[in-house]
PDB file of C-alpha atoms in Angstrom:
ATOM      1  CA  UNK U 228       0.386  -2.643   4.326  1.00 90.00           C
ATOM      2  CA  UNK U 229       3.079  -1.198   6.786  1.00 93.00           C
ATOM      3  CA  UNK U 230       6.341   0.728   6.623  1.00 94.00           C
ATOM      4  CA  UNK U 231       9.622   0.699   8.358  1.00 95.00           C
ATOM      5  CA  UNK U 232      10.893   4.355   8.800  1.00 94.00           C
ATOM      6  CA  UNK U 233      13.355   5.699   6.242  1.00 95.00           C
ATOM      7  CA  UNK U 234      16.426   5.264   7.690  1.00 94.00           C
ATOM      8  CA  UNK U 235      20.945   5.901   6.577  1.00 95.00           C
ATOM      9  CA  UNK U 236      22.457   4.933   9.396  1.00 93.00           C
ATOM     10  CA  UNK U 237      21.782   7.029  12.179  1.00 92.00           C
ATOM     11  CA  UNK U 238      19.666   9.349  10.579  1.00 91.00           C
ATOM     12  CA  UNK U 239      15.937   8.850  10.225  1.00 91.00           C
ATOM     13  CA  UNK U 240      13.310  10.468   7.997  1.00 91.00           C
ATOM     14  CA  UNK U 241      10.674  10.843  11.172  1.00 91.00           C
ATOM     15  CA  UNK U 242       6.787  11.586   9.750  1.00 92.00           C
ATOM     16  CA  UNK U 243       7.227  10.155   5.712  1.00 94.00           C
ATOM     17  CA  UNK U 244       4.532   8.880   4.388  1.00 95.00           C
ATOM     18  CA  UNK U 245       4.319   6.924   1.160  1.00 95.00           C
ATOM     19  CA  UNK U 246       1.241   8.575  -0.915  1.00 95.00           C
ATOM     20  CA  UNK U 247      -0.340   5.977  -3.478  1.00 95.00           C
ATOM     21  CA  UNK U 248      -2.809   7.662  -5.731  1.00 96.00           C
ATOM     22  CA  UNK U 249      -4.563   6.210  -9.008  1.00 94.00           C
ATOM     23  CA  UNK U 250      -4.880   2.696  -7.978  1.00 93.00           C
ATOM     24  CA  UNK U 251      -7.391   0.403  -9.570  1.00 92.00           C
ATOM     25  CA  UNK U 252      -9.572  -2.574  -7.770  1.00 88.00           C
ATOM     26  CA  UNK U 253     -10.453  -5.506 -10.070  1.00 86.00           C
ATOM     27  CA  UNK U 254     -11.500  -8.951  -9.865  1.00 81.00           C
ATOM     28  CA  UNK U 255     -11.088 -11.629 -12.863  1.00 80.00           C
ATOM     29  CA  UNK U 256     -14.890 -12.733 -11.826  1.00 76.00           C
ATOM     30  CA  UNK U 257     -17.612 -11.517 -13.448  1.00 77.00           C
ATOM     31  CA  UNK U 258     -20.120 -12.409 -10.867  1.00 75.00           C
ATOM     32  CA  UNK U 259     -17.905 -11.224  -7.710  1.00 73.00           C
ATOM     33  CA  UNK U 260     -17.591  -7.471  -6.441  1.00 78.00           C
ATOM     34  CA  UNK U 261     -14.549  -6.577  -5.181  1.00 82.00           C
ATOM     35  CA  UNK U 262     -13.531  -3.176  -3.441  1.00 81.00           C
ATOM     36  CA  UNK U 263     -10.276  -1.034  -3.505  1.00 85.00           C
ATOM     37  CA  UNK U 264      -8.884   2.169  -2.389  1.00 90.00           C
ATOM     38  CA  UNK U 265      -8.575   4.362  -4.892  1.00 92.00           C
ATOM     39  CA  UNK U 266      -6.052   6.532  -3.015  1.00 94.00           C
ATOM     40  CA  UNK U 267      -4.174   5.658  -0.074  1.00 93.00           C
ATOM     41  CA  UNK U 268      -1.249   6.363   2.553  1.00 95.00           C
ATOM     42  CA  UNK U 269       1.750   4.159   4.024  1.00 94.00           C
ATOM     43  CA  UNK U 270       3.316   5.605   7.011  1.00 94.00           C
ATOM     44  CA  UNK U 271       6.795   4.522   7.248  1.00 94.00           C
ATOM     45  CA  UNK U 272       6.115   4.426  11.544  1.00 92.00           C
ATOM     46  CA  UNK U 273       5.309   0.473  11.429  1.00 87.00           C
ATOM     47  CA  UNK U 274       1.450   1.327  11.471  1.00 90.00           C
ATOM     48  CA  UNK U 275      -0.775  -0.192   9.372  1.00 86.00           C
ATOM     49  CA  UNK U 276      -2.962   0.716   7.034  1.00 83.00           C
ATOM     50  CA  UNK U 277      -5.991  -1.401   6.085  1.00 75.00           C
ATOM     51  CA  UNK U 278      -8.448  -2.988   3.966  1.00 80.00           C
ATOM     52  CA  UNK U 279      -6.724  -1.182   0.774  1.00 88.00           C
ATOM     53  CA  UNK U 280      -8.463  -4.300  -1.163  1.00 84.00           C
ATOM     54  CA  UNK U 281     -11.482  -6.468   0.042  1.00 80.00           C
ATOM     55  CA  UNK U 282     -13.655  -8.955  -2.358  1.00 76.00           C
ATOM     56  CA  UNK U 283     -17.063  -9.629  -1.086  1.00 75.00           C
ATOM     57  CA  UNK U 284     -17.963 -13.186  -0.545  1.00 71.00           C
ATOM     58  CA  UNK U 285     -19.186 -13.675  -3.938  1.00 71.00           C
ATOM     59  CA  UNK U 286     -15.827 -13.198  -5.226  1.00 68.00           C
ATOM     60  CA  UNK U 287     -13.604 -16.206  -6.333  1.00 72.00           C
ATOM     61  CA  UNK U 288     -10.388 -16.647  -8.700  1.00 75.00           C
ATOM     62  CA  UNK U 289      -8.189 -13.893  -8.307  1.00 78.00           C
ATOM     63  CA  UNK U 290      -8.502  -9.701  -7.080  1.00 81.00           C
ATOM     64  CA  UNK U 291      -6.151  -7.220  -7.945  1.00 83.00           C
ATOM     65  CA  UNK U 292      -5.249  -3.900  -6.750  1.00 87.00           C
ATOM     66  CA  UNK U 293      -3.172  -2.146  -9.329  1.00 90.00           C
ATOM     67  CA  UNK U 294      -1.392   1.205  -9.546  1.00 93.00           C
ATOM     68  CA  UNK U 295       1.312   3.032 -11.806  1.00 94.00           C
ATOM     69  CA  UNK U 296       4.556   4.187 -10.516  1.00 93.00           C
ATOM     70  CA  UNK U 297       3.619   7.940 -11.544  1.00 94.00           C
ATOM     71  CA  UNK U 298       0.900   7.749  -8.805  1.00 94.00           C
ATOM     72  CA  UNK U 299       3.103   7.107  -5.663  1.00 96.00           C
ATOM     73  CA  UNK U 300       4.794  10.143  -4.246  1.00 96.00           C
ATOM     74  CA  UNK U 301       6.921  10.154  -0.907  1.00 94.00           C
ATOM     75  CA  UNK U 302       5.544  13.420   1.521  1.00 94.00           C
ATOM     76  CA  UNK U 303       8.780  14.161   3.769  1.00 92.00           C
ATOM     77  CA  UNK U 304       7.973  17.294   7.030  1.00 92.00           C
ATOM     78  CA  UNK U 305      10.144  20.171   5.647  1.00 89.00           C
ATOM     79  CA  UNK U 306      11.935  19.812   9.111  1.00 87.00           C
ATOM     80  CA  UNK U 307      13.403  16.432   8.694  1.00 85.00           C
ATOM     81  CA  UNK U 308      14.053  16.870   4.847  1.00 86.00           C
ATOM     82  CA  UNK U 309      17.741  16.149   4.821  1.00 88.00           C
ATOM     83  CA  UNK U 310      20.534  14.621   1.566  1.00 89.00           C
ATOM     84  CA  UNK U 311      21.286  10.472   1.959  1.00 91.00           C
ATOM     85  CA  UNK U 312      20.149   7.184   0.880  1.00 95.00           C
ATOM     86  CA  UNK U 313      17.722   6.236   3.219  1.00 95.00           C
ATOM     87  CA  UNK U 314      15.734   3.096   2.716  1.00 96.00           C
ATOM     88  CA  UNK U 315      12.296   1.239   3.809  1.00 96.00           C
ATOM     89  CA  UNK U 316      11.010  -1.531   3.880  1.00 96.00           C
ATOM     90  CA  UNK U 317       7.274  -2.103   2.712  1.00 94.00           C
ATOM     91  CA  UNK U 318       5.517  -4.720   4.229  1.00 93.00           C
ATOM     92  CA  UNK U 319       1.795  -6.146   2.315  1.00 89.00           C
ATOM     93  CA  UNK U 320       0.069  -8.621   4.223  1.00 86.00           C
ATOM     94  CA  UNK U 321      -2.264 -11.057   2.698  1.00 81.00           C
ATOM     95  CA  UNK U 322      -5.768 -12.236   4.862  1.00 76.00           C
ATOM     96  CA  UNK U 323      -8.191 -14.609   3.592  1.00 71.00           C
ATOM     97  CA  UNK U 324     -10.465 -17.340   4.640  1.00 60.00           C
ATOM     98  CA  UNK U 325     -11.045 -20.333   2.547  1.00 57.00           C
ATOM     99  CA  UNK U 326     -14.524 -21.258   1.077  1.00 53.00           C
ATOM    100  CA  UNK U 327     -16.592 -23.441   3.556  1.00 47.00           C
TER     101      UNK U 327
END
């Protein structure tokens, strides 16, 4: 998962970082083992951040990674902390490999 910066125009919220706490890890297969961060962080530079979910190879059907609203907080430096809409744009990419 990656994040553009928060941005209103010119202005630019330089060092936020999307904080996602309380998420879950499932898998709807009772035989598979999948693994999930239970906490993790987005920075909003482009960088990513990885393996928030992996399923071992045992795993087929479907893997979640789940998380309530109440468990994502945005951490802004107090020098940059200033009034506007800014936006971002969160970007989760998807890797797999089919079964041989």
């Amino acid at each position: 998962v990656s994040a553009t910066p928060f941005t209103e125009g010119p202005k630019t919220l330089t060092g936020a970082t999307i904080k996602v706490a309380g998420a879950k890890a499932e898998t709807n297969d009772v035989n598979g083992k999948v693994a999930g961060k239970a906490a993790f962080n987005i920075a909003t530079d482009g960088s990513s951040t990885a393996d928030i979910l992996k399923a071992d190879s045992t795993a087929r059907f479907q893997s979640f990674l789940s998380f309530d609203v109440t468990g994502v907080t945005l951490d802004i430096p107090g020098a940059v902390v200033t009034t506007g809409n800014f936006a971002s744009t969160i970007t989760w990419t998807l890797a797999g490999t089919p079964d041989a």
